[in-house]
PDB file of C-alpha atoms in Angstrom:
ATOM      1  CA  UNK A   1       0.000   0.000   0.000  1.00  0.00           C
ATOM      2  CA  UNK A   2       1.388   3.451  -0.880  1.00  0.00           C
ATOM      3  CA  UNK A   3       2.332   5.903   1.852  1.00  0.00           C
ATOM      4  CA  UNK A   4      -0.950   7.826   2.328  1.00  0.00           C
ATOM      5  CA  UNK A   5       0.886  10.999   3.325  1.00  0.00           C
ATOM      6  CA  UNK A   6       1.857  11.302  -0.352  1.00  0.00           C
ATOM      7  CA  UNK A   7      -1.549  10.472  -1.803  1.00  0.00           C
ATOM      8  CA  UNK A   8      -2.840  12.934  -4.376  1.00  0.00           C
ATOM      9  CA  UNK A   9      -6.529  13.716  -3.928  1.00  0.00           C
ATOM     10  CA  UNK A  10      -8.363  15.347  -6.806  1.00  0.00           C
ATOM     11  CA  UNK A  11     -11.820  16.598  -5.862  1.00  0.00           C
ATOM     12  CA  UNK A  12     -13.598  17.780  -9.006  1.00  0.00           C
ATOM     13  CA  UNK A  13     -16.699  19.861  -8.297  1.00  0.00           C
ATOM     14  CA  UNK A  14     -18.570  20.151 -11.556  1.00  0.00           C
ATOM     15  CA  UNK A  15     -21.824  21.307 -13.062  1.00  0.00           C
ATOM     16  CA  UNK A  16     -24.190  19.106 -15.020  1.00  0.00           C
ATOM     17  CA  UNK A  17     -23.903  18.409 -18.747  1.00  0.00           C
ATOM     18  CA  UNK A  18     -20.209  18.982 -19.298  1.00  0.00           C
ATOM     19  CA  UNK A  19     -17.079  16.863 -19.705  1.00  0.00           C
ATOM     20  CA  UNK A  20     -16.708  15.876 -16.033  1.00  0.00           C
ATOM     21  CA  UNK A  21     -17.784  12.285 -16.673  1.00  0.00           C
ATOM     22  CA  UNK A  22     -15.378  11.973 -19.594  1.00  0.00           C
ATOM     23  CA  UNK A  23     -12.583  13.327 -17.400  1.00  0.00           C
ATOM     24  CA  UNK A  24     -13.510  10.842 -14.671  1.00  0.00           C
ATOM     25  CA  UNK A  25     -13.395   7.942 -17.161  1.00  0.00           C
ATOM     26  CA  UNK A  26     -10.004   9.135 -18.409  1.00  0.00           C
ATOM     27  CA  UNK A  27      -8.617   9.027 -14.855  1.00  0.00           C
ATOM     28  CA  UNK A  28     -10.202   5.584 -14.357  1.00  0.00           C
ATOM     29  CA  UNK A  29      -7.970   4.220 -17.132  1.00  0.00           C
ATOM     30  CA  UNK A  30      -4.897   4.808 -15.001  1.00  0.00           C
ATOM     31  CA  UNK A  31      -3.723   1.938 -12.824  1.00  0.00           C
ATOM     32  CA  UNK A  32      -2.639   4.279 -10.017  1.00  0.00           C
ATOM     33  CA  UNK A  33      -6.045   5.976  -9.587  1.00  0.00           C
ATOM     34  CA  UNK A  34      -9.126   5.179  -7.506  1.00  0.00           C
ATOM     35  CA  UNK A  35     -12.229   6.901  -8.924  1.00  0.00           C
ATOM     36  CA  UNK A  36     -15.326   7.768  -6.888  1.00  0.00           C
ATOM     37  CA  UNK A  37     -18.396   9.088  -8.697  1.00  0.00           C
ATOM     38  CA  UNK A  38     -20.739  11.497  -6.876  1.00  0.00           C
ATOM     39  CA  UNK A  39     -20.373  10.287  -3.277  1.00  0.00           C
ATOM     40  CA  UNK A  40     -22.601  13.132  -2.031  1.00  0.00           C
ATOM     41  CA  UNK A  41     -25.593  12.196  -4.181  1.00  0.00           C
ATOM     42  CA  UNK A  42     -27.473  10.493  -1.305  1.00  0.00           C
ATOM     43  CA  UNK A  43     -26.793  13.490   0.946  1.00  0.00           C
ATOM     44  CA  UNK A  44     -28.298  15.750  -1.732  1.00  0.00           C
ATOM     45  CA  UNK A  45     -31.354  13.567  -2.300  1.00  0.00           C
ATOM     46  CA  UNK A  46     -31.976  13.288   1.423  1.00  0.00           C
ATOM     47  CA  UNK A  47     -31.271  16.867   2.507  1.00  0.00           C
ATOM     48  CA  UNK A  48     -33.318  18.403  -0.302  1.00  0.00           C
ATOM     49  CA  UNK A  49     -36.015  15.694  -0.274  1.00  0.00           C
ATOM     50  CA  UNK A  50     -35.501  15.258  -4.020  1.00  0.00           C
ATOM     51  CA  UNK A  51     -37.464  12.597  -5.914  1.00  0.00           C
ATOM     52  CA  UNK A  52     -35.184  11.197  -8.633  1.00  0.00           C
ATOM     53  CA  UNK A  53     -35.282   7.834 -10.416  1.00  0.00           C
ATOM     54  CA  UNK A  54     -33.386   5.279  -8.353  1.00  0.00           C
ATOM     55  CA  UNK A  55     -33.643   7.452  -5.237  1.00  0.00           C
ATOM     56  CA  UNK A  56     -34.268   4.584  -2.825  1.00  0.00           C
ATOM     57  CA  UNK A  57     -31.370   2.539  -4.213  1.00  0.00           C
ATOM     58  CA  UNK A  58     -28.988   5.486  -3.863  1.00  0.00           C
ATOM     59  CA  UNK A  59     -30.143   6.177  -0.298  1.00  0.00           C
ATOM     60  CA  UNK A  60     -29.561   2.528   0.585  1.00  0.00           C
ATOM     61  CA  UNK A  61     -26.116   2.418  -1.040  1.00  0.00           C
ATOM     62  CA  UNK A  62     -24.594   5.686   0.204  1.00  0.00           C
ATOM     63  CA  UNK A  63     -24.431   7.627   3.439  1.00  0.00           C
ATOM     64  CA  UNK A  64     -26.763  10.617   3.671  1.00  0.00           C
ATOM     65  CA  UNK A  65     -24.460  12.321   6.172  1.00  0.00           C
ATOM     66  CA  UNK A  66     -22.021  14.716   4.469  1.00  0.00           C
ATOM     67  CA  UNK A  67     -19.448  14.557   7.280  1.00  0.00           C
ATOM     68  CA  UNK A  68     -19.439  10.751   7.088  1.00  0.00           C
ATOM     69  CA  UNK A  69     -18.872  10.898   3.320  1.00  0.00           C
ATOM     70  CA  UNK A  70     -15.984  13.309   3.774  1.00  0.00           C
ATOM     71  CA  UNK A  71     -14.393  11.162   6.453  1.00  0.00           C
ATOM     72  CA  UNK A  72     -15.035   7.732   4.910  1.00  0.00           C
ATOM     73  CA  UNK A  73     -14.611   8.604   1.211  1.00  0.00           C
ATOM     74  CA  UNK A  74     -12.657  11.816   0.684  1.00  0.00           C
ATOM     75  CA  UNK A  75     -10.232  11.276   3.565  1.00  0.00           C
ATOM     76  CA  UNK A  76     -10.105   7.470   3.482  1.00  0.00           C
ATOM     77  CA  UNK A  77      -6.965   5.455   2.883  1.00  0.00           C
ATOM     78  CA  UNK A  78      -6.798   3.818  -0.518  1.00  0.00           C
ATOM     79  CA  UNK A  79      -4.439   1.277  -2.035  1.00  0.00           C
ATOM     80  CA  UNK A  80      -3.497   3.553  -4.943  1.00  0.00           C
ATOM     81  CA  UNK A  81      -1.553   6.799  -4.991  1.00  0.00           C
ATOM     82  CA  UNK A  82      -4.263   9.012  -6.548  1.00  0.00           C
ATOM     83  CA  UNK A  83      -7.896   9.506  -5.577  1.00  0.00           C
ATOM     84  CA  UNK A  84     -10.180  11.187  -8.144  1.00  0.00           C
ATOM     85  CA  UNK A  85     -13.608  12.185  -6.827  1.00  0.00           C
ATOM     86  CA  UNK A  86     -16.269  13.668  -9.099  1.00  0.00           C
ATOM     87  CA  UNK A  87     -18.842  15.741  -7.236  1.00  0.00           C
ATOM     88  CA  UNK A  88     -21.660  17.842  -8.619  1.00  0.00           C
ATOM     89  CA  UNK A  89     -21.874  21.430  -7.359  1.00  0.00           C
ATOM     90  CA  UNK A  90     -25.582  21.216  -6.613  1.00  0.00           C
ATOM     91  CA  UNK A  91     -25.002  18.124  -4.438  1.00  0.00           C
ATOM     92  CA  UNK A  92     -23.052  20.188  -1.888  1.00  0.00           C
ATOM     93  CA  UNK A  93     -25.920  22.569  -1.166  1.00  0.00           C
ATOM     94  CA  UNK A  94     -26.113  23.691   2.479  1.00  0.00           C
ATOM     95  CA  UNK A  95     -22.711  22.167   3.239  1.00  0.00           C
ATOM     96  CA  UNK A  96     -19.895  23.941   4.995  1.00  0.00           C
ATOM     97  CA  UNK A  97     -17.216  23.935   2.288  1.00  0.00           C
ATOM     98  CA  UNK A  98     -14.550  24.229   4.969  1.00  0.00           C
ATOM     99  CA  UNK A  99     -15.308  20.570   5.656  1.00  0.00           C
ATOM    100  CA  UNK A 100     -13.667  19.609   2.359  1.00  0.00           C
ATOM    101  CA  UNK A 101     -10.043  18.557   2.753  1.00  0.00           C
ATOM    102  CA  UNK A 102      -7.361  20.899   1.474  1.00  0.00           C
ATOM    103  CA  UNK A 103      -3.778  20.015   0.786  1.00  0.00           C
TER     104      UNK A 103
END
């Protein structure tokens, strides 16, 4: 396992309907990258009481607590040297952005 103190964490905060998914797939092709797609989606659905297709499945699969997502996803230890996380800007509504890790 790589030394986590040297892990590069890329946290893309994007808008809808642009090249963020293509960029995420490009990073996923690299052997040294772990990719996480929209880990705050359940938080968004829950906190805004949004009805989207697949809502129940997302709520069952992901944490609805933003601090838990930050701790267990964004700050977690991974077996690769780069973490690429794609978030959507509207999913971080009502969040304290100071919670996001900075390096």
